């Protein structure tokens, strides 16, 4: 514990241009200097933890607080991801080339903010995306993540194969300057990992969008992955603005058959090395994971990742526990998410019913977010996160009393719950139309109160 440092308040909104060379900039810098930032205090309060607990783990990298210094200035509500903290949930959205509807994407932003997401990833991949990204950062208090590789072709106005390492680094810098809190950087898919892929093969090949673009670029140009070759330059940019690197899972399995195969494992080894290099540079790290994976393989995958990547926060997409749940993949992902988070994953990327089918609409986003929030909360109960069961216990007390207004307070989605209840009014006060007068809770309450049980013969 670091109670002696609790009074060491440090502002993280720093003008880096005039900063002395050894002055702390990132949350990791401050933590290693023994200083507790306002962002660490906010995370501690949100999690019910001592600020020293947060500082200690940020210093060693097992907790990340993605908080770009530019976004802090614009009203970011910081959240911690990692060891001993509640499982966080991310919502993906963004403008697609086939369906470029910014108004619809803003509906999704509103759902993410109002229904309790912790982060948004703007995965816009068509045309000039900077204005939308900047507006999200300016107006959204949630952590914001991006994948600069998606933006590179549109931003640079070049075909993929004509992009240079300098182009990719420039796009990364623009995202950092705009205030992005975490960026997915696909640095782990180097020529060595590609060699493993070609030697061992896969049923689904490469399903990561960013990973496939870099694979294609490397194959056509014959060059090494620029994010791997010039990783030190990536770290300098991220350190300057305190952008957390989310090390992309270019080789994540896209089907059960490919889970935990040689290619995924080869990349995971590389990601562990890149994690250490980032920490040495004072840059915070999260590591991304699967994907698709059978239930009985998930816990082992999480443990292996935590071992190889030195207990860095782990960010997973599901994983989906079957390949045939098309149209219901928010459910298949929620099952995998609950298992992975209970086994040690720290951050769940939502999956919607539209996965594998189309760009999700606003209703799909709501369905995916709530399924993932349920998975995250169930996992927090299983792994003993402080206070995780409190709302469940209060919900049980409210149900025992048939106090519907109190129930809405503890529901993960009170708006939907209230709407469903009120759309089907019960004839008997305090009950719902499932059981009516035969409500078990009502019956037992009446017996214990010494009140007559008024069941009609027609029931």
XYZ file of N, CA and C in Angstrom, residues 157-277:
363
model
N -5.001 9.155 -48.493
C -5.490 9.133 -49.877
C -4.536 8.359 -50.776
N -4.186 7.159 -50.299
C -3.286 6.279 -51.048
C -3.824 4.855 -51.014
N -3.513 4.049 -52.037
C -3.799 2.619 -51.950
C -2.969 1.984 -50.826
N -3.435 0.864 -50.311
C -2.767 0.192 -49.204
C -1.284 -0.028 -49.483
N -0.962 -0.553 -50.651
C 0.423 -0.957 -50.917
C 1.359 0.232 -51.093
N 0.806 1.441 -51.262
C 1.655 2.624 -51.406
C 1.897 3.337 -50.084
N 1.258 2.877 -49.021
C 1.484 3.476 -47.707
C 2.904 3.176 -47.244
N 3.529 4.160 -46.622
C 4.873 3.988 -46.089
C 4.827 3.924 -44.566
N 5.938 3.529 -43.981
C 6.026 3.533 -42.520
C 5.779 4.930 -41.981
N 6.301 5.940 -42.659
C 6.102 7.332 -42.227
C 4.625 7.701 -42.271
N 3.901 7.218 -43.284
C 2.461 7.483 -43.373
C 1.727 6.915 -42.161
N 2.036 5.674 -41.824
C 1.337 5.018 -40.717
C 1.642 5.697 -39.386
N 2.873 6.105 -39.195
C 3.226 6.808 -37.964
C 2.559 8.175 -37.904
N 2.402 8.818 -39.054
C 1.731 10.122 -39.077
C 0.266 9.981 -38.667
N -0.397 8.949 -39.170
C -1.795 8.727 -38.805
C -1.911 8.449 -37.312
N -1.000 7.637 -36.770
C -0.990 7.373 -35.336
C -0.841 8.674 -34.544
N 0.060 9.537 -34.987
C 0.265 10.809 -34.286
C -0.991 11.680 -34.329
N -1.670 11.696 -35.458
C -2.901 12.483 -35.563
C -3.944 11.991 -34.559
N -4.100 10.687 -34.436
C -5.052 10.134 -33.475
C -4.648 10.517 -32.051
N -3.364 10.467 -31.754
C -2.887 10.845 -30.425
C -3.152 12.323 -30.150
N -2.870 13.166 -31.130
C -3.093 14.602 -30.976
C -4.576 14.925 -30.792
N -5.442 14.139 -31.419
C -6.879 14.378 -31.303
C -7.422 14.026 -29.923
N -6.675 13.236 -29.142
C -7.109 12.896 -27.794
C -7.548 11.470 -27.586
N -7.242 10.572 -28.529
C -7.620 9.162 -28.392
C -6.917 8.554 -27.176
N -7.667 7.819 -26.364
C -7.123 7.290 -25.108
C -6.368 5.978 -25.290
N -6.818 5.142 -26.216
C -6.075 3.905 -26.498
C -6.177 3.586 -27.982
N -5.081 3.085 -28.524
C -5.031 2.742 -29.944
C -4.651 1.279 -30.096
N -5.373 0.610 -30.980
C -4.979 -0.750 -31.333
C -3.852 -0.675 -32.353
N -2.709 -1.232 -31.987
C -1.534 -1.269 -32.860
C -1.206 -2.736 -33.121
N -1.298 -3.136 -34.372
C -1.060 -4.541 -34.747
C 0.436 -4.764 -34.972
N 1.192 -4.682 -33.887
C 2.648 -4.800 -33.990
C 3.141 -6.234 -33.861
N 2.282 -7.151 -33.448
C 2.729 -8.511 -33.178
C 2.829 -9.402 -34.389
N 2.199 -9.007 -35.487
C 2.232 -9.852 -36.680
C 3.453 -9.457 -37.518
N 4.604 -9.983 -37.132
C 5.846 -9.706 -37.866
C 6.129 -10.837 -38.854
N 7.245 -10.752 -39.533
C 7.536 -11.735 -40.569
C 7.730 -13.137 -39.987
N 8.207 -13.203 -38.761
C 8.363 -14.504 -38.110
C 7.008 -15.167 -37.875
N 6.035 -14.386 -37.413
C 4.690 -14.933 -37.170
C 4.037 -15.326 -38.491
N 4.241 -14.512 -39.530
C 3.699 -14.842 -40.844
C 4.291 -16.162 -41.354
N 5.561 -16.382 -41.093
C 6.200 -17.646 -41.487
C 5.519 -18.829 -40.796
N 5.219 -18.670 -39.510
C 4.509 -19.722 -38.784
C 3.146 -19.981 -39.401
N 2.437 -18.908 -39.756
C 1.124 -19.034 -40.391
C 1.216 -19.837 -41.692
N 2.195 -19.529 -42.500
C 2.325 -20.209 -43.789
C 2.720 -21.680 -43.617
N 3.499 -21.954 -42.591
C 3.951 -23.337 -42.358
C 2.863 -24.209 -41.749
N 2.008 -23.631 -40.913
C 1.024 -24.441 -40.178
C -0.378 -24.355 -40.756
N -0.720 -23.228 -41.385
C -2.033 -23.083 -42.012
C -3.154 -22.896 -41.006
N -4.305 -22.534 -41.549
C -5.486 -22.278 -40.718
C -6.746 -22.573 -41.524
N -7.817 -22.868 -40.813
C -9.104 -23.051 -41.474
C -9.675 -21.710 -41.930
N -9.548 -20.668 -41.074
C -10.131 -19.359 -41.375
C -9.083 -18.293 -41.708
N -7.835 -18.667 -41.825
C -6.768 -17.712 -42.143
C -6.745 -16.551 -41.146
N -6.618 -15.311 -41.618
C -6.528 -14.146 -40.728
C -7.850 -13.387 -40.792
N -8.506 -13.194 -39.652
C -9.810 -12.528 -39.632
C -9.763 -11.137 -39.026
N -8.649 -10.747 -38.445
C -8.493 -9.381 -37.953
C -8.376 -8.429 -39.141
N -9.219 -7.384 -39.166
C -9.174 -6.446 -40.287
C -7.804 -5.770 -40.370
N -7.329 -5.240 -39.236
C -6.021 -4.594 -39.228
C -4.904 -5.569 -39.531
N -5.011 -6.773 -38.968
C -3.991 -7.785 -39.228
C -3.940 -8.193 -40.689
N -5.111 -8.306 -41.322
C -5.140 -8.703 -42.730
C -4.548 -7.616 -43.621
N -4.810 -6.339 -43.281
C -4.243 -5.241 -44.066
C -2.723 -5.240 -43.973
N -2.200 -5.445 -42.771
C -0.740 -5.457 -42.618
C -0.121 -6.692 -43.264
N -0.805 -7.826 -43.157
C -0.323 -9.037 -43.826
C -0.237 -8.792 -45.333
N -1.296 -8.203 -45.892
C -1.283 -7.904 -47.320
C -0.173 -6.932 -47.684
N 0.019 -5.909 -46.865
C 1.072 -4.921 -47.130
C 2.443 -5.575 -47.095
N 2.688 -6.428 -46.105
C 3.989 -7.096 -45.994
C 4.238 -8.028 -47.167
N 3.192 -8.747 -47.576
C 3.357 -9.705 -48.668
C 3.657 -8.998 -49.995
N 2.982 -7.877 -50.223
C 3.171 -7.174 -51.496
C 4.497 -6.426 -51.533
N 4.839 -5.782 -50.413
C 6.067 -4.958 -50.403
C 7.314 -5.759 -50.064
N 7.145 -6.892 -49.390
C 8.298 -7.667 -48.938
C 8.969 -7.088 -47.710
N 8.353 -6.087 -47.092
C 8.952 -5.418 -45.930
C 8.387 -5.935 -44.619
N 9.085 -5.606 -43.543
C 8.620 -5.940 -42.204
C 7.441 -5.039 -41.828
N 6.586 -5.527 -40.937
C 5.478 -4.735 -40.398
C 6.026 -3.424 -39.830
N 5.601 -2.257 -40.337
C 6.162 -0.994 -39.851
C 5.928 -0.762 -38.362
N 4.785 -1.216 -37.844
C 4.512 -1.008 -36.424
C 5.458 -1.834 -35.547
N 5.951 -2.947 -36.101
C 6.946 -3.762 -35.389
C 8.348 -3.197 -35.596
N 8.685 -2.887 -36.838
C 10.028 -2.410 -37.159
C 10.323 -1.061 -36.497
N 9.330 -0.202 -36.431
C 9.525 1.145 -35.878
C 8.736 1.316 -34.576
N 8.718 0.260 -33.798
C 7.949 0.246 -32.550
C 8.426 1.324 -31.582
N 9.714 1.609 -31.562
C 10.221 2.659 -30.681
C 9.610 4.016 -31.030
N 9.386 4.270 -32.318
C 8.742 5.516 -32.723
C 7.281 5.537 -32.279
N 6.623 4.387 -32.379
C 5.249 4.266 -31.879
C 5.198 4.629 -30.392
N 6.154 4.108 -29.640
C 6.180 4.356 -28.193
C 6.402 5.827 -27.877
N 7.240 6.494 -28.658
C 7.491 7.917 -28.416
C 6.215 8.731 -28.590
N 5.464 8.430 -29.642
C 4.210 9.149 -29.889
C 3.224 8.887 -28.763
N 3.068 7.636 -28.376
C 2.106 7.287 -27.335
C 2.498 7.892 -25.993
N 3.790 7.928 -25.711
C 4.236 8.497 -24.434
C 3.962 9.996 -24.374
N 4.121 10.667 -25.482
C 3.970 12.127 -25.501
C 2.567 12.560 -25.078
N 1.556 11.758 -25.428
C 0.171 12.128 -25.128
C -0.477 11.196 -24.106
N 0.275 10.270 -23.582
C -0.243 9.205 -22.714
C -1.378 8.446 -23.382
N -1.074 7.906 -24.544
C -1.985 7.009 -25.243
C -1.634 5.578 -24.842
N -2.601 4.851 -24.344
C -2.385 3.448 -24.007
C -2.361 2.617 -25.283
N -1.353 1.769 -25.410
C -1.286 0.867 -26.558
C -2.107 -0.380 -26.259
N -3.041 -0.669 -27.147
C -3.774 -1.934 -27.080
C -3.180 -2.820 -28.164
N -2.348 -3.743 -27.760
C -1.608 -4.561 -28.722
C -2.566 -5.510 -29.439
N -2.752 -5.250 -30.731
C -3.788 -5.929 -31.493
C -3.541 -7.407 -31.690
N -4.639 -8.150 -31.670
C -4.586 -9.604 -31.863
C -4.810 -9.912 -33.342
N -3.812 -9.599 -34.153
C -3.910 -9.850 -35.594
C -4.213 -11.304 -35.905
N -3.774 -12.195 -35.051
C -3.875 -13.634 -35.307
C -4.940 -14.304 -34.445
N -5.900 -13.529 -33.992
C -6.960 -14.134 -33.175
C -7.711 -15.172 -34.007
N -8.202 -16.222 -33.385
C -8.934 -17.246 -34.128
C -10.292 -16.735 -34.577
N -10.636 -17.000 -35.828
C -11.933 -16.623 -36.359
C -12.913 -17.772 -36.389
N -12.505 -18.902 -35.831
C -13.387 -20.068 -35.706
C -12.817 -20.956 -34.607
N -13.626 -21.868 -34.103
C -13.180 -22.730 -33.013
C -11.959 -23.551 -33.407
N -11.911 -23.972 -34.671
C -10.839 -24.857 -35.123
C -9.467 -24.210 -34.962
N -9.393 -22.902 -35.125
C -8.099 -22.214 -35.106
C -7.680 -21.738 -33.715
N -8.518 -21.935 -32.717
C -8.216 -21.422 -31.382
C -6.974 -22.087 -30.795
N -6.140 -21.257 -30.158
C -4.938 -21.732 -29.470
C -3.971 -22.457 -30.407
N -3.960 -22.062 -31.666
C -3.076 -22.724 -32.617
C -1.690 -22.078 -32.601
N -0.825 -22.552 -33.473
C 0.568 -22.090 -33.485
C 0.662 -20.598 -33.804
N -0.156 -20.135 -34.738
C -0.067 -18.733 -35.135
C -0.491 -17.807 -33.995
N -1.608 -18.120 -33.352
C -2.066 -17.297 -32.230
C -1.016 -17.266 -31.124
N -0.455 -18.428 -30.827
C 0.533 -18.510 -29.754
C 1.821 -17.789 -30.118
N 2.236 -17.904 -31.382
C 3.452 -17.209 -31.826
C 3.297 -15.700 -31.680
N 2.128 -15.186 -32.043
C 1.906 -13.751 -31.888
C 1.856 -13.361 -30.416
N 1.251 -14.198 -29.579
C 1.157 -13.882 -28.157
C 2.554 -13.751 -27.537
N 3.479 -14.586 -27.967
C 4.865 -14.476 -27.475
C 5.447 -13.117 -27.863
N 5.207 -12.704 -29.111
C 5.689 -11.394 -29.552
C 5.035 -10.269 -28.762
N 3.755 -10.400 -28.468
C 3.052 -9.352 -27.722
C 3.612 -9.213 -26.308
N 4.048 -10.323 -25.731
C 4.682 -10.241 -24.418
C 5.973 -9.428 -24.462
N 6.761 -9.618 -25.507
C 8.003 -8.848 -25.647
C 7.687 -7.363 -25.856
N 6.680 -7.078 -26.680
C 6.306 -5.694 -26.955
C 5.734 -5.010 -25.721
N 5.068 -5.776 -24.882
C 4.546 -5.230 -23.624
C 5.680 -4.712 -22.757
N 6.710 -5.529 -22.591
C 7.866 -5.127 -21.770
C 8.531 -3.875 -22.337
N 8.673 -3.803 -23.651
C 9.314 -2.644 -24.257
C 8.482 -1.377 -24.029
